[in-house]
Structure formats: C-alpha cells, structure tokens
Amino acid sequence: MLKGRAVNVISYIVLFALAAMMIVPLWSVLATSFSTKFGSLQPGVILWPSTFSLEGYDTLLRRLDFLLPFANTMYVTMLGTGLHVLLSAVAGYVLIQEDLPGKKIIAGIILLTLTIPTQVILVPLFVVFKQFGLLNTLFSLIVSELVSAFSILLMKTYFEQVPKSMIESARMDGAGHFKLLMDFYLPLALPGFATVAAFQIVHKYNLFIEPLIFINDPQKITLQIALQSVILGESSTSTNDFIAPNVTMAAIVLALVPLLIFYPLMQKYLISGLTVGGVKE
Amino acid sequence: MLERIRRHWVLYVLIAPILIYFCAFLFYPMAQGIYLSFQKAGLLGPVGFIGLENYAKVFSTPMVWQAIWNTLILAAGITILGVILPIIPAIALVQVVPDWLKRSLQTIIYTPYLFSFVIIIGIWLNTLSPIGLVNTVLLETGLISQPITFFSDPFWARPMVIGLTVWKDMGFHALIYLAALLSLSPDILEAADIDGANDFKKIRDIILPHLMPMIKVVFLITLLGSLRTFDSAFLMLNGRTADQIRTLAIFTYERGILNFDLGVASAAGVVLLAVSLLIAGLARLFLRNEEDEVRNA
C-alpha cells in the first residue's frame, strides 16, 4: 500500500513492539508460576524459573480450592451462552419477518435497551434481583445478560443474508417456524450463531461487576472474583499466610488456559463479528 | 390485519418472553432507579418521597464532583488515545507481506481484548512491580534512581487506568480499522503514486479520509464505554489512588452496595446516565454536523 522504506521499517518496529508488550509480560507470568515460593520472591525479572516447581499450582488447588470457582464459571458460561444464543436467534428470526404487524414496535423496544448500560443501573439492578430472589444464585449471572439487543441485531444481519427464495419454497412445502429455524437458518447462518456464541463466551467468562454485586456466598464465587482476591491478596483462606507471586501467577495461568484454547478456534468469528457489529452501530 | 395477527401468533409467543425479560431486567430496574432517587432510603427499603433531597446531597458531596471529574478525565484519555493510537498498527499491518506473519501479529495484538481486567492487572502487576521487568530495566539504564510504584502512586493512577484500557482495546480497534483499510481500492493509491505522492501525503489525503467513518464509530463506542469505567479503576483503587480514579460508577457501587444508601446511590446513578446521554448526544450531534459540512462542501 505504502511504498517507502521508512514506513516499512517503522511498521515492523511498531508491530513487534506491540506483540512484545503482550508476549513478554505473559511469558514472565508463566515463568514465575513455575517458580518456587522463594524463587518468585527474588528481585529481578523472572524469564525462566530458577528451580522448576509446581508449588504455586499446588497451593492454589489444594489450599485455596481454586477448582470450585472454575466449575461455577464454566456452568454460568455454558448455560448462559446457550440460552443467550437461542433467545437472540429467536428474536432475530422474528425481526426478519416481513408482514408481521407490530414489528416496528418490537424492534423499537429492543433498540431502546441499547441506551441502558449495566454499570449505570447497578444499584437498582441489585434491588430488583433481590425482589426476584436471585441474589446469591449462579442463575443471577445467567439472567443478567440473558439476551441482548446487540446479539439480536447481529443474528438478524446474518439471517437477512439467507436467500429469501429458498425460505419461500420451504414454506410452500409446509415448513413451520421451528423447521425453518432448525433446517434452514441454523445451518445457513451458522457463522452468525458462532459469532454471537464466541462473544458471549468471552463476556460470561470475564463477568466481574455482576458476581461482585450479586454473589456473597463463598460456595458460589466465580473465577474472576476468586482471581481478584488471590491477585490483590485478599484471599479469605483460614490460614492467614502471605500469597507469594508464584501462586498468583499460577492462578492467572490457569484462568488463561481456557481462553487460549478457545481463542484460536473462535478467532475467525470474533473478528468477523466485530466488523459486522462495527458497521451496524 | 386481525387475520395477519392471528396467522403469526407463534411469532408473538416467541418474542413475548424476550420483551418481558427486557421489561423486567432493564426497563423496570431503570424505573426503579429513578423512583428510588426521589425516596428516602430506609433499612428495609424506601420509606417515602423526599423530592430532590438525594440529588442535593449528591451535588453537595465533594467526592461526587471529584468522581465526575475523574470520570471525565479518564474518558477523555481513553477515548483520545484509544481512537488515535490503533490507526498506527492498522496501517502497519497492511505493510506486512508474509501472510503467516501478518496473521500471527494480528492474533497476538488482539489477544488482550479477550482478557478481563482482573487478568490484565494481574499480568501487569507482575511486570510493573517494584522488582519487576520495567523497573529493573529503568533502574539499570539509570533513568530512575528509585523504583516507580505504578499501582500505588497517585501520580500514576490515571495514566495506568488509561494505559491499560487503551492496551486492552488496541487490537480490537486496530482490526476494525484494518477491515476498513482492506476495502480501500488499490487504484486510488496507484493513481497517487503516478502523481508522485509520498507516503505521508497518501496517509494524510487518502488513508485517513477513507478511515474517517470507522474512526467516528470507534470514537462513539469508546466514548460511551469509557464514561462507564468501572472494572479497571475499581481494581486499581486503593487508599492512595482513590481520589484520582474513583469514577461515578464506582461511587454508586460504594454508596449503594457497600453502604446501602440506596437513595443517594440511585440519584448518583441517574446523574451518571444523564452525563453519559448528554455527552453521547453532543458527540453524535457534532459528528453529524461535520458530515453535513463535508457533504455540502
């Protein structure tokens, strides 16, 4: 695109510097996590564990019971994403119907929700969840973004690309709404489903404010909250001992593993979705 | 009409739960928040209408003004840097020729966008600690004589929140720009080459104008998001940095959830909504006017 030598050199420098800003800290986290407690407390940069040890992971899993928040987060992520995708698809399907009386009103209500951000209604949301008896349940985290206008609009965009003639002829053959959705829209708009799911998985996995506010019960704590207490050293372990960096870094590594497995598989959808979403705004 | 409604009854049944959901968990809390902001809060719930007293209390609390100021400064920093800086890696990515290298760099730069702020702060807490990588390098090159305590120095509090947010979003925004750049016709650039335009001129006169619609989109998304800053600042909040980075969203949380002062917290929430709607409206108006000017010119 650009021809100059200077531009090329600068481009590579910028990109490699940015990549290094990602890789070097992450590498250091990994190296520290495999250090001994003593090793991780040494001053200087740890780019390789001086003595290889699984002490950090051991403390984390055995003494801090890190698997429970993991399981809770997995439950919320999977069930939450499943329901979110299902409901977004249903709403998207309703919005592409051409001769539906009242469609404008339905679309208007959905668009209006875009103006209400969670962070702004934190306190009333807490009150309402209390009224519905949802406080201190993992279900509250599934309810808190059960369906969103953003996902509905994304599904609608993908559904609109399914050829109308094909749907029309299927309808002539007597296909009902359920059959149309399952046999035509699901396979033909699969990238749409994958995109909504990918974004929702990341969103649910990273939930922070919602569990912070809605959940008090240590049995129902989620990964990000457990991670926060380990990282900021507020862990409520019975033993009042100090959490060394090797334990903290081991917690980060464990929390990153599912994301880093998931990312390459879903990367295509995470990127295609952002351009579709970006154009829509 | 009635016949059409009857024919489509299944669709209404399908959409009804979703609309009910939005009413119960978005519009109702919103209304509840406005209602609570005019109520005197008791231990078990609202105990009566007190007019604008909660708002009076909100605006007479110095901490609120500080929080509004912090929110605006953080939002300005995050928006300006978060919109402009990613243009550089986006243009740079187009220059990378080997496809595998381009894709790897893209993947790596986008990665932080997937991380929660808990993870991001955990990672940088390690690298930026007094004995961590950055301080070690700065000390050894003699640029500083004392390690910088990035996470507990009031001076660094705002730059840290802004910096980490911009870093997290960098790849996301860069890829939005990249997608727009790929739609730029090579013919135009070739024509510019023939006219003898250099790279600087091509960036200024062709690439940036081509990116402008996307820059506006990113600007609006970033501005709205940054006005609601919570996670990043909340996690970096401590005794020494609180006055610099306590945002309005954090204030409502502290008042409402921790101190259970629902009336004042709700009023602060309404103020936050009003501020963000006002700024978003102004931004939209400003962008639209500019578009009209371009069209008229």
Coordinates of C-alpha atoms in Angstrom, one line a residue:
Chain A
M1 CA 0.0 0.0 0.0
L2 CA 2.7 2.4 1.0
K3 CA 6.0 2.2 -0.8
G4 CA 8.6 4.0 1.3
R5 CA 11.3 2.1 3.1
A6 CA 10.9 4.2 6.3
V7 CA 7.2 3.3 6.5
N8 CA 8.0 -0.4 6.2
V9 CA 10.7 -0.3 8.9
I10 CA 8.5 1.7 11.3
S11 CA 5.6 -0.7 10.7
Y12 CA 7.6 -3.7 11.7
I13 CA 9.0 -1.9 14.7
V14 CA 5.5 -0.8 15.9
L15 CA 4.0 -4.3 15.4
F16 CA 6.9 -6.2 17.0
A17 CA 6.9 -3.8 20.0
L18 CA 3.1 -4.2 20.4
A19 CA 3.5 -8.0 20.2
A20 CA 6.3 -7.9 22.7
M21 CA 4.1 -5.9 25.1
M22 CA 1.8 -8.9 25.0
I23 CA 4.3 -11.8 25.0
V24 CA 6.9 -10.7 27.4
P25 CA 4.6 -10.0 30.4
L26 CA 2.7 -13.2 29.7
W27 CA 5.9 -15.2 29.5
S28 CA 7.1 -13.7 32.8
V29 CA 3.8 -14.7 34.4
L30 CA 4.3 -18.3 33.1
A31 CA 7.9 -18.5 34.3
T32 CA 7.0 -17.1 37.7
S33 CA 4.1 -19.5 38.1
F34 CA 6.6 -22.4 37.7
S35 CA 9.0 -21.0 40.3
T36 CA 9.3 -21.9 43.9
K37 CA 7.9 -19.6 46.5
F38 CA 11.4 -18.4 47.4
G39 CA 12.4 -18.1 43.7
S40 CA 9.3 -16.0 42.9
L41 CA 10.2 -13.5 45.6
Q42 CA 13.7 -12.8 44.2
P43 CA 14.2 -9.3 42.8
G44 CA 14.8 -9.0 39.1
V45 CA 13.0 -10.3 36.0
I46 CA 11.9 -13.9 36.0
L47 CA 12.1 -15.2 32.5
W48 CA 12.9 -18.7 33.4
P49 CA 12.2 -20.4 36.8
S50 CA 15.5 -20.8 38.7
T51 CA 14.2 -24.1 40.1
F52 CA 11.2 -25.6 38.3
S53 CA 8.4 -26.3 40.7
L54 CA 4.6 -26.8 40.8
E55 CA 4.4 -25.4 44.3
G56 CA 2.3 -22.5 43.1
Y57 CA -0.3 -24.7 41.4
D58 CA -0.3 -27.0 44.4
T59 CA -1.1 -24.2 46.9
L60 CA -3.7 -22.8 44.6
L61 CA -5.6 -26.0 44.0
R62 CA -5.2 -27.6 47.4
R63 CA -5.2 -24.8 49.9
L64 CA -7.2 -22.1 48.1
D65 CA -9.7 -24.5 46.5
F66 CA -9.5 -22.9 43.1
L67 CA -11.5 -25.6 41.3
L68 CA -14.8 -24.6 42.7
P69 CA -14.9 -21.0 41.2
F70 CA -13.7 -22.6 37.9
A71 CA -16.6 -25.0 37.9
N72 CA -19.1 -22.2 38.8
T73 CA -17.8 -20.0 35.9
M74 CA -18.0 -22.9 33.5
Y75 CA -21.6 -23.6 34.4
V76 CA -22.5 -19.9 34.0
T77 CA -20.6 -19.6 30.8
M78 CA -22.1 -22.7 29.1
L79 CA -25.7 -22.4 30.2
G80 CA -25.7 -18.6 29.9
T81 CA -24.2 -18.7 26.3
G82 CA -26.6 -21.5 25.2
L83 CA -29.6 -19.6 26.3
H84 CA -28.3 -16.3 25.0
V85 CA -27.7 -17.7 21.6
L86 CA -31.1 -19.4 21.5
L87 CA -33.0 -16.3 22.5
S88 CA -31.0 -14.0 20.2
A89 CA -31.7 -16.3 17.3
V90 CA -35.5 -16.4 18.1
A91 CA -35.7 -12.7 18.4
G92 CA -33.6 -12.2 15.2
Y93 CA -35.9 -14.6 13.4
V94 CA -39.0 -12.6 14.5
L95 CA -37.4 -9.4 13.3
I96 CA -36.8 -10.6 9.8
Q97 CA -40.5 -11.5 9.2
E98 CA -41.8 -9.1 6.6
D99 CA -45.5 -8.9 7.2
L100 CA -45.6 -9.1 11.0
P101 CA -48.0 -6.4 12.4
G102 CA -46.3 -4.5 15.3
K103 CA -42.7 -5.4 14.2
K104 CA -41.7 -1.8 14.3
I105 CA -42.8 -1.6 18.0
I106 CA -40.9 -4.8 18.8
A107 CA -37.7 -3.5 17.1
G108 CA -38.1 -0.2 18.8
I109 CA -38.2 -1.8 22.3
I110 CA -35.2 -3.8 21.5
L111 CA -33.2 -0.8 20.2
L112 CA -34.2 1.2 23.3
T113 CA -32.4 -1.3 25.5
L114 CA -29.1 -0.2 24.0
T115 CA -29.3 3.1 25.9
I116 CA -29.3 1.4 29.3
P117 CA -25.9 0.2 30.4
T118 CA -25.5 -2.2 33.3
Q119 CA -22.9 -0.1 35.1
V120 CA -25.5 2.7 35.3
I121 CA -28.3 0.7 36.8
L122 CA -26.1 -1.3 39.2
V123 CA -27.9 -0.3 42.4
P124 CA -31.5 -0.7 41.2
L125 CA -30.5 -4.0 39.5
F126 CA -29.3 -5.2 42.9
V127 CA -32.7 -4.2 44.4
V128 CA -34.7 -5.9 41.6
F129 CA -32.6 -9.1 41.8
K130 CA -33.3 -9.1 45.5
Q131 CA -37.1 -8.7 44.8
F132 CA -36.9 -11.7 42.4
G133 CA -35.0 -13.7 44.9
L134 CA -32.0 -14.1 42.6
L135 CA -29.3 -12.7 44.9
N136 CA -26.6 -15.3 45.8
T137 CA -27.5 -17.6 43.0
L138 CA -25.4 -18.5 40.0
F139 CA -28.6 -18.1 38.0
S140 CA -28.4 -14.4 38.6
L141 CA -25.3 -14.3 36.4
I142 CA -27.1 -16.1 33.6
V143 CA -30.1 -13.8 33.9
S144 CA -28.0 -10.6 33.9
E145 CA -27.5 -10.8 30.2
L146 CA -29.9 -13.5 29.1
V147 CA -30.3 -11.8 25.7
S148 CA -29.0 -8.5 24.3
A149 CA -30.0 -6.1 21.6
F150 CA -26.5 -6.3 20.2
S151 CA -26.7 -10.1 19.7
I152 CA -30.3 -9.9 18.3
L153 CA -29.2 -7.4 15.7
L154 CA -26.1 -9.5 14.8
M155 CA -28.3 -12.6 14.3
K156 CA -30.8 -10.5 12.3
T157 CA -28.0 -9.3 10.0
Y158 CA -26.8 -12.9 9.4
F159 CA -30.4 -14.2 8.8
E160 CA -31.1 -11.5 6.3
Q161 CA -28.3 -13.0 4.1
V162 CA -30.1 -16.3 3.8
P163 CA -31.7 -16.3 0.3
K164 CA -35.4 -15.5 0.6
S165 CA -36.4 -17.7 -2.4
M166 CA -35.1 -20.8 -0.5
I167 CA -37.2 -19.9 2.6
E168 CA -40.2 -19.1 0.5
S169 CA -40.1 -22.5 -1.3
A170 CA -39.6 -24.3 2.0
R171 CA -42.7 -22.5 3.4
M172 CA -44.7 -23.6 0.3
D173 CA -43.7 -27.2 1.2
G174 CA -45.4 -26.6 4.6
A175 CA -42.3 -25.9 6.8
G176 CA -43.3 -24.3 10.1
H177 CA -41.2 -21.7 12.0
F178 CA -39.4 -24.4 14.0
K179 CA -38.4 -26.3 10.9
L180 CA -37.3 -23.2 9.1
L181 CA -35.1 -22.1 12.0
M182 CA -33.6 -25.6 12.6
D183 CA -33.2 -26.8 9.0
F184 CA -32.5 -23.6 7.1
Y185 CA -31.4 -20.6 9.3
L186 CA -29.3 -22.6 11.7
P187 CA -27.1 -24.3 9.0
L188 CA -27.1 -21.3 6.6
A189 CA -26.4 -18.6 9.2
L190 CA -24.0 -20.8 11.3
P191 CA -21.3 -18.1 11.3
G192 CA -23.8 -15.8 13.0
F193 CA -24.5 -18.3 15.7
A194 CA -20.8 -18.9 16.2
T195 CA -20.1 -15.2 16.4
V196 CA -22.7 -14.5 19.0
A197 CA -21.6 -17.5 21.0
A198 CA -17.9 -16.5 20.8
F199 CA -18.5 -13.0 22.1
Q200 CA -20.9 -14.3 24.8
I201 CA -18.4 -16.9 26.0
V202 CA -15.8 -14.3 26.5
H203 CA -18.3 -12.0 28.1
K204 CA -19.6 -14.6 30.6
Y205 CA -16.2 -15.9 31.4
N206 CA -15.0 -12.4 32.2
L207 CA -18.0 -11.3 34.2
F208 CA -16.8 -9.2 37.1
I209 CA -19.3 -6.5 38.3
E210 CA -22.3 -8.8 38.3
P211 CA -20.8 -11.5 40.6
L212 CA -19.2 -8.8 42.7
I213 CA -22.6 -7.4 43.5
F214 CA -25.0 -10.3 43.3
I215 CA -22.9 -13.0 45.0
N216 CA -21.8 -13.2 48.6
D217 CA -21.8 -16.9 49.2
P218 CA -18.2 -18.3 49.0
Q219 CA -19.6 -21.5 47.5
K220 CA -20.9 -19.6 44.5
I221 CA -17.9 -17.4 43.9
T222 CA -16.8 -17.2 40.3
L223 CA -13.4 -17.4 38.7
Q224 CA -12.8 -13.6 38.2
I225 CA -13.7 -12.9 41.8
A226 CA -11.5 -15.7 43.1
L227 CA -8.7 -14.4 40.9
Q228 CA -9.2 -10.9 42.2
S229 CA -8.9 -12.0 45.8
V230 CA -5.7 -14.0 45.0
I231 CA -4.2 -11.2 43.0
L232 CA -5.0 -8.4 45.3
G233 CA -4.1 -10.6 48.3
E234 CA -7.5 -10.5 49.9
S235 CA -8.0 -14.2 49.9
S236 CA -10.2 -15.5 52.7
T237 CA -8.2 -18.5 53.5
S238 CA -8.4 -19.7 57.1
T239 CA -4.6 -19.7 57.3
N240 CA -3.6 -16.1 57.4
D241 CA -0.4 -16.6 55.3
F242 CA 1.0 -14.4 52.6
I243 CA 0.3 -15.4 49.0
A244 CA 3.6 -15.5 47.1
P245 CA 3.8 -14.3 43.4
N246 CA 4.2 -17.9 42.2
V247 CA 0.7 -18.7 43.5
T248 CA -0.8 -15.5 42.0
M249 CA 0.8 -16.2 38.6
A250 CA -0.3 -19.8 38.7
A251 CA -3.9 -18.5 39.2
I252 CA -3.5 -16.2 36.1
V253 CA -2.1 -19.1 34.0
L254 CA -5.0 -21.4 35.0
A255 CA -7.6 -18.7 34.2
L256 CA -5.9 -18.1 30.8
V257 CA -5.8 -21.7 29.7
P258 CA -9.5 -22.0 28.7
L259 CA -9.3 -18.6 26.8
L260 CA -6.2 -19.5 25.0
I261 CA -7.6 -22.9 23.9
F262 CA -10.8 -21.3 22.8
Y263 CA -9.3 -18.3 21.1
P264 CA -7.7 -20.0 18.0
L265 CA -10.9 -22.0 17.4
M266 CA -13.2 -18.9 17.5
Q267 CA -10.8 -16.2 16.3
K268 CA -12.4 -16.1 12.8
Y269 CA -15.8 -15.4 14.4
L270 CA -14.5 -12.9 17.0
I271 CA -13.0 -10.9 14.1
S272 CA -15.8 -11.2 11.6
G273 CA -18.3 -10.2 14.3
L274 CA -16.6 -7.1 15.2
T275 CA -16.6 -5.8 11.6
V276 CA -20.3 -6.6 11.2
G277 CA -21.0 -5.1 14.6
G278 CA -18.9 -2.1 13.8
V279 CA -20.7 -1.3 10.6
K280 CA -24.1 -1.7 12.3
E281 CA -23.6 0.9 15.0
Chain B
M1 CA -54.9 -7.1 9.9
L2 CA -56.5 -9.2 12.6
E3 CA -56.2 -12.2 10.2
R4 CA -52.4 -11.5 9.9
I5 CA -52.0 -11.2 13.7
R6 CA -53.8 -14.5 14.1
R7 CA -51.7 -16.1 11.4
H8 CA -48.5 -15.0 13.2
W9 CA -49.5 -15.9 16.7
V10 CA -46.5 -18.3 17.1
L11 CA -44.1 -15.4 16.5
Y12 CA -45.7 -13.3 19.2
V13 CA -45.5 -16.2 21.6
L14 CA -41.8 -16.5 20.7
I15 CA -40.9 -12.8 21.1
A16 CA -43.0 -12.2 24.2
P17 CA -40.6 -13.8 26.8
I18 CA -37.8 -11.7 25.4
L19 CA -39.7 -8.5 25.6
I20 CA -40.9 -9.4 29.1
Y21 CA -37.2 -10.1 30.0
F22 CA -36.2 -6.6 28.8
C23 CA -39.0 -5.1 30.8
A24 CA -38.3 -7.0 34.0
F25 CA -34.5 -6.7 34.0
L26 CA -33.7 -3.4 32.1
F27 CA -36.7 -1.0 32.0
Y28 CA -38.0 -1.9 35.4
P29 CA -34.6 -1.5 37.2
M30 CA -34.2 1.7 35.3
A31 CA -37.6 3.0 36.5
Q32 CA -36.8 1.6 40.0
G33 CA -33.6 3.6 40.0
I34 CA -35.3 6.8 39.1
Y35 CA -38.0 6.1 41.7
L36 CA -35.5 5.3 44.4
S37 CA -33.6 8.5 43.7
F38 CA -36.6 10.5 45.0
Q39 CA -37.2 8.3 48.0
K40 CA -35.7 8.4 51.5
A41 CA -33.9 5.1 51.9
G42 CA -34.7 3.0 55.0
L43 CA -33.0 -0.2 56.1
L44 CA -35.7 -2.3 54.6
G45 CA -36.5 -0.2 51.5
P46 CA -37.7 3.2 50.5
V47 CA -39.8 5.0 53.2
G48 CA -41.2 8.0 51.5
F49 CA -40.9 10.7 48.9
I50 CA -38.3 13.4 49.7
G51 CA -38.2 15.3 46.4
L52 CA -34.8 16.3 45.3
E53 CA -33.0 15.8 48.6
N54 CA -30.9 12.9 47.4
Y55 CA -29.8 15.0 44.4
A56 CA -29.0 17.9 46.7
K57 CA -26.9 15.5 48.8
V58 CA -25.2 14.1 45.7
F59 CA -24.2 17.6 44.4
S60 CA -23.1 18.8 47.8
T61 CA -20.7 15.9 48.3
P62 CA -17.2 16.9 47.2
M63 CA -16.4 13.3 46.5
V64 CA -19.1 13.3 43.8
W65 CA -17.6 16.3 42.0
Q66 CA -14.2 14.6 42.2
A67 CA -15.8 11.4 40.8
I68 CA -17.4 13.3 37.9
W69 CA -14.1 15.0 37.2
N70 CA -12.2 11.7 37.4
T71 CA -14.8 10.0 35.1
L72 CA -14.4 12.8 32.5
I73 CA -10.6 12.8 32.6
L74 CA -10.3 9.0 32.3
A75 CA -12.9 9.0 29.5
A76 CA -11.1 11.8 27.6
G77 CA -7.8 10.0 27.9
I78 CA -9.2 6.6 27.0
T79 CA -11.2 8.0 24.1
I80 CA -8.5 10.2 22.5
L81 CA -5.7 7.6 22.8
G82 CA -7.9 4.6 22.2
V83 CA -9.2 6.1 18.9
I84 CA -6.0 7.5 17.5
L85 CA -3.2 5.1 18.5
P86 CA -4.7 1.9 16.9
I87 CA -4.6 3.6 13.5
I88 CA -0.8 3.1 13.5
P89 CA -0.8 -0.7 13.9
A90 CA -3.7 -0.9 11.4
I91 CA -1.7 0.8 8.7
A92 CA 1.4 -1.1 9.8
L93 CA -0.4 -4.5 9.4
V94 CA -1.2 -3.7 5.8
Q95 CA 2.6 -3.3 5.2
V96 CA 3.4 -6.8 6.4
V97 CA 3.8 -9.0 3.4
P98 CA 4.1 -12.7 4.5
D99 CA 0.6 -13.8 5.2
W100 CA 1.5 -16.0 8.2
L101 CA 3.4 -13.2 9.9
K102 CA 0.5 -10.8 9.3
R103 CA -2.0 -13.3 10.8
S104 CA 0.3 -14.1 13.8
L105 CA 0.8 -10.4 14.6
Q106 CA -2.9 -9.7 14.3
T107 CA -3.7 -12.6 16.6
I108 CA -1.2 -11.6 19.3
I109 CA -2.2 -7.9 19.2
Y110 CA -5.9 -8.8 19.5
T111 CA -5.4 -11.2 22.4
P112 CA -5.6 -8.7 25.4
Y113 CA -9.1 -7.8 24.2
L114 CA -10.3 -11.2 25.5
F115 CA -8.8 -10.8 28.9
S116 CA -10.7 -9.5 31.9
F117 CA -9.3 -6.5 33.8
V118 CA -8.6 -8.9 36.6
I119 CA -6.2 -10.8 34.4
I120 CA -4.8 -7.7 32.8
I121 CA -4.0 -6.1 36.1
G122 CA -2.6 -9.4 37.4
I123 CA -0.2 -9.6 34.4
W124 CA 1.0 -6.0 34.7
L125 CA 1.2 -6.1 38.5
N126 CA 4.0 -8.7 37.9
T127 CA 5.7 -6.7 35.1
L128 CA 5.4 -3.3 36.7
S129 CA 6.1 -4.3 40.3
P130 CA 9.0 -2.5 42.1
I131 CA 11.2 -5.6 41.4
G132 CA 9.6 -6.3 38.0
L133 CA 10.8 -6.1 34.5
V134 CA 10.1 -2.4 33.8
N135 CA 11.6 -1.1 37.0
T136 CA 14.6 -3.3 36.6
V137 CA 15.3 -2.0 33.1
L138 CA 14.7 1.6 34.1
L139 CA 17.0 1.3 37.2
E140 CA 19.8 -0.4 35.3
T141 CA 19.8 2.1 32.5
G142 CA 19.9 4.8 35.1
L143 CA 16.7 6.6 34.0
I144 CA 15.3 6.4 37.6
S145 CA 17.0 6.1 40.9
Q146 CA 14.0 4.8 42.8
P147 CA 11.6 2.1 41.6
I148 CA 8.3 3.5 40.5
T149 CA 5.3 2.1 42.4
F150 CA 2.9 2.2 39.4
F151 CA -0.1 0.8 41.3
S152 CA 0.0 2.9 44.4
D153 CA 1.4 6.2 43.3
P154 CA -1.4 8.8 42.9
F155 CA 0.6 10.4 40.0
W156 CA 0.4 7.1 38.0
A157 CA -3.1 6.1 38.9
R158 CA -4.9 7.8 36.0
P159 CA -2.2 7.0 33.4
M160 CA -2.4 3.4 34.5
V161 CA -6.1 3.1 34.1
I162 CA -6.0 4.9 30.7
G163 CA -2.9 3.0 29.5
L164 CA -4.2 -0.5 30.4
T165 CA -7.6 0.2 28.9
V166 CA -6.1 1.5 25.7
W167 CA -3.7 -1.5 25.6
K168 CA -6.6 -3.9 26.1
D169 CA -8.7 -2.4 23.2
M170 CA -5.7 -1.7 20.9
G171 CA -6.0 -4.8 18.8
F172 CA -9.8 -4.7 18.6
H173 CA -9.8 -1.2 17.3
A174 CA -6.8 -1.8 15.0
L175 CA -8.7 -4.7 13.4
I176 CA -11.8 -2.6 12.8
Y177 CA -9.6 -0.1 11.1
L178 CA -7.8 -2.8 9.2
A179 CA -11.1 -4.2 7.8
A180 CA -11.8 -0.7 6.5
L181 CA -8.4 -0.3 5.0
L182 CA -8.7 -3.5 3.1
S183 CA -11.7 -2.0 1.3
L184 CA -9.6 0.8 0.0
S185 CA -9.3 0.5 -3.7
P186 CA -5.6 0.0 -4.8
D187 CA -6.3 2.0 -7.9
I188 CA -6.6 5.2 -5.9
L189 CA -3.2 4.6 -4.3
E190 CA -1.7 3.7 -7.7
A191 CA -3.0 6.9 -9.1
A192 CA -1.5 8.8 -6.2
D193 CA 1.8 7.0 -7.0
I194 CA 1.7 8.2 -10.5
D195 CA 1.0 11.7 -9.3
G196 CA 4.1 11.4 -7.2
A197 CA 2.5 11.5 -3.8
N198 CA 4.8 10.3 -1.0
D199 CA 3.7 8.1 1.9
F200 CA 3.0 10.9 4.2
K201 CA 0.7 12.5 1.7
K202 CA -1.0 9.2 1.0
I203 CA -1.7 8.7 4.7
R204 CA -3.0 12.2 5.1
D205 CA -5.0 12.6 2.0
I206 CA -6.2 9.1 1.1
I207 CA -6.0 6.7 4.0
L208 CA -7.2 8.9 6.9
P209 CA -10.2 10.3 5.0
H210 CA -11.0 6.7 4.0
L211 CA -10.9 5.6 7.6
M212 CA -12.9 8.6 8.9
P213 CA -16.3 6.8 9.0
M214 CA -14.8 4.0 11.1
I215 CA -12.9 6.4 13.3
K216 CA -16.2 8.0 14.2
V217 CA -17.8 4.7 15.0
V218 CA -14.8 3.7 17.2
F219 CA -14.9 7.2 18.8
L220 CA -18.6 6.7 19.8
I221 CA -18.1 3.2 21.1
T222 CA -15.0 4.1 23.1
L223 CA -16.5 7.3 24.5
L224 CA -19.7 5.6 25.7
G225 CA -17.7 2.7 27.2
S226 CA -15.2 4.9 28.9
L227 CA -17.8 7.0 30.7
R228 CA -18.9 3.9 32.5
T229 CA -15.4 2.9 33.5
F230 CA -15.7 0.5 36.5
D231 CA -13.6 -2.7 36.4
S232 CA -10.2 -1.2 35.6
A233 CA -10.4 1.7 38.1
F234 CA -12.1 -0.4 40.8
L235 CA -9.3 -3.0 40.7
M236 CA -6.6 -0.3 40.9
L237 CA -8.4 1.6 43.6
N238 CA -6.6 1.8 46.9
G239 CA -6.1 4.3 49.7
R240 CA -3.6 6.3 47.8
T241 CA -5.2 6.3 44.4
A242 CA -8.8 6.6 45.3
D243 CA -9.1 10.3 44.8
Q244 CA -7.6 10.1 41.3
I245 CA -9.6 7.2 39.9
R246 CA -12.8 6.8 41.8
T247 CA -15.3 7.1 38.9
L248 CA -19.0 7.9 39.2
A249 CA -19.9 4.2 38.6
I250 CA -17.6 3.2 41.5
F251 CA -19.2 5.9 43.7
T252 CA -22.6 4.5 43.1
Y253 CA -21.4 1.0 43.9
E254 CA -19.7 2.1 47.2
R255 CA -22.7 4.1 48.3
G256 CA -25.4 1.7 47.2
I257 CA -24.0 -1.8 47.7
L258 CA -21.4 -1.3 50.4
N259 CA -23.0 1.5 52.5
F260 CA -26.5 0.6 51.4
D261 CA -27.5 4.2 50.9
L262 CA -29.9 3.4 48.1
G263 CA -31.4 6.9 47.7
V264 CA -28.1 8.7 47.2
A265 CA -26.6 5.9 45.1
S266 CA -29.6 5.9 42.8
A267 CA -29.5 9.6 42.4
A268 CA -25.8 9.3 41.5
G269 CA -26.7 6.6 39.0
V270 CA -29.3 8.9 37.3
V271 CA -26.6 11.6 37.2
L272 CA -24.2 9.2 35.5
L273 CA -26.9 8.3 33.0
A274 CA -27.7 11.9 32.3
V275 CA -24.0 12.8 31.9
S276 CA -23.4 9.9 29.5
L277 CA -26.5 10.6 27.5
L278 CA -25.6 14.3 27.3
I279 CA -22.1 13.6 26.1
A280 CA -23.1 10.9 23.7
G281 CA -25.8 13.2 22.3
L282 CA -23.3 16.1 21.9
A283 CA -20.8 13.8 20.2
R284 CA -23.4 12.5 17.8
L285 CA -24.6 16.0 17.0
F286 CA -21.0 17.1 16.5
L287 CA -20.2 14.2 14.2
R288 CA -23.3 14.7 12.2
N289 CA -22.7 18.4 11.7
E290 CA -19.3 17.6 10.4
E291 CA -20.7 15.1 8.0
D292 CA -23.1 17.6 6.7
E293 CA -20.3 20.1 6.2
V294 CA -18.4 17.5 4.2
R295 CA -21.4 16.8 2.1
N296 CA -22.1 20.4 1.5
A297 CA -18.6 21.2 0.6

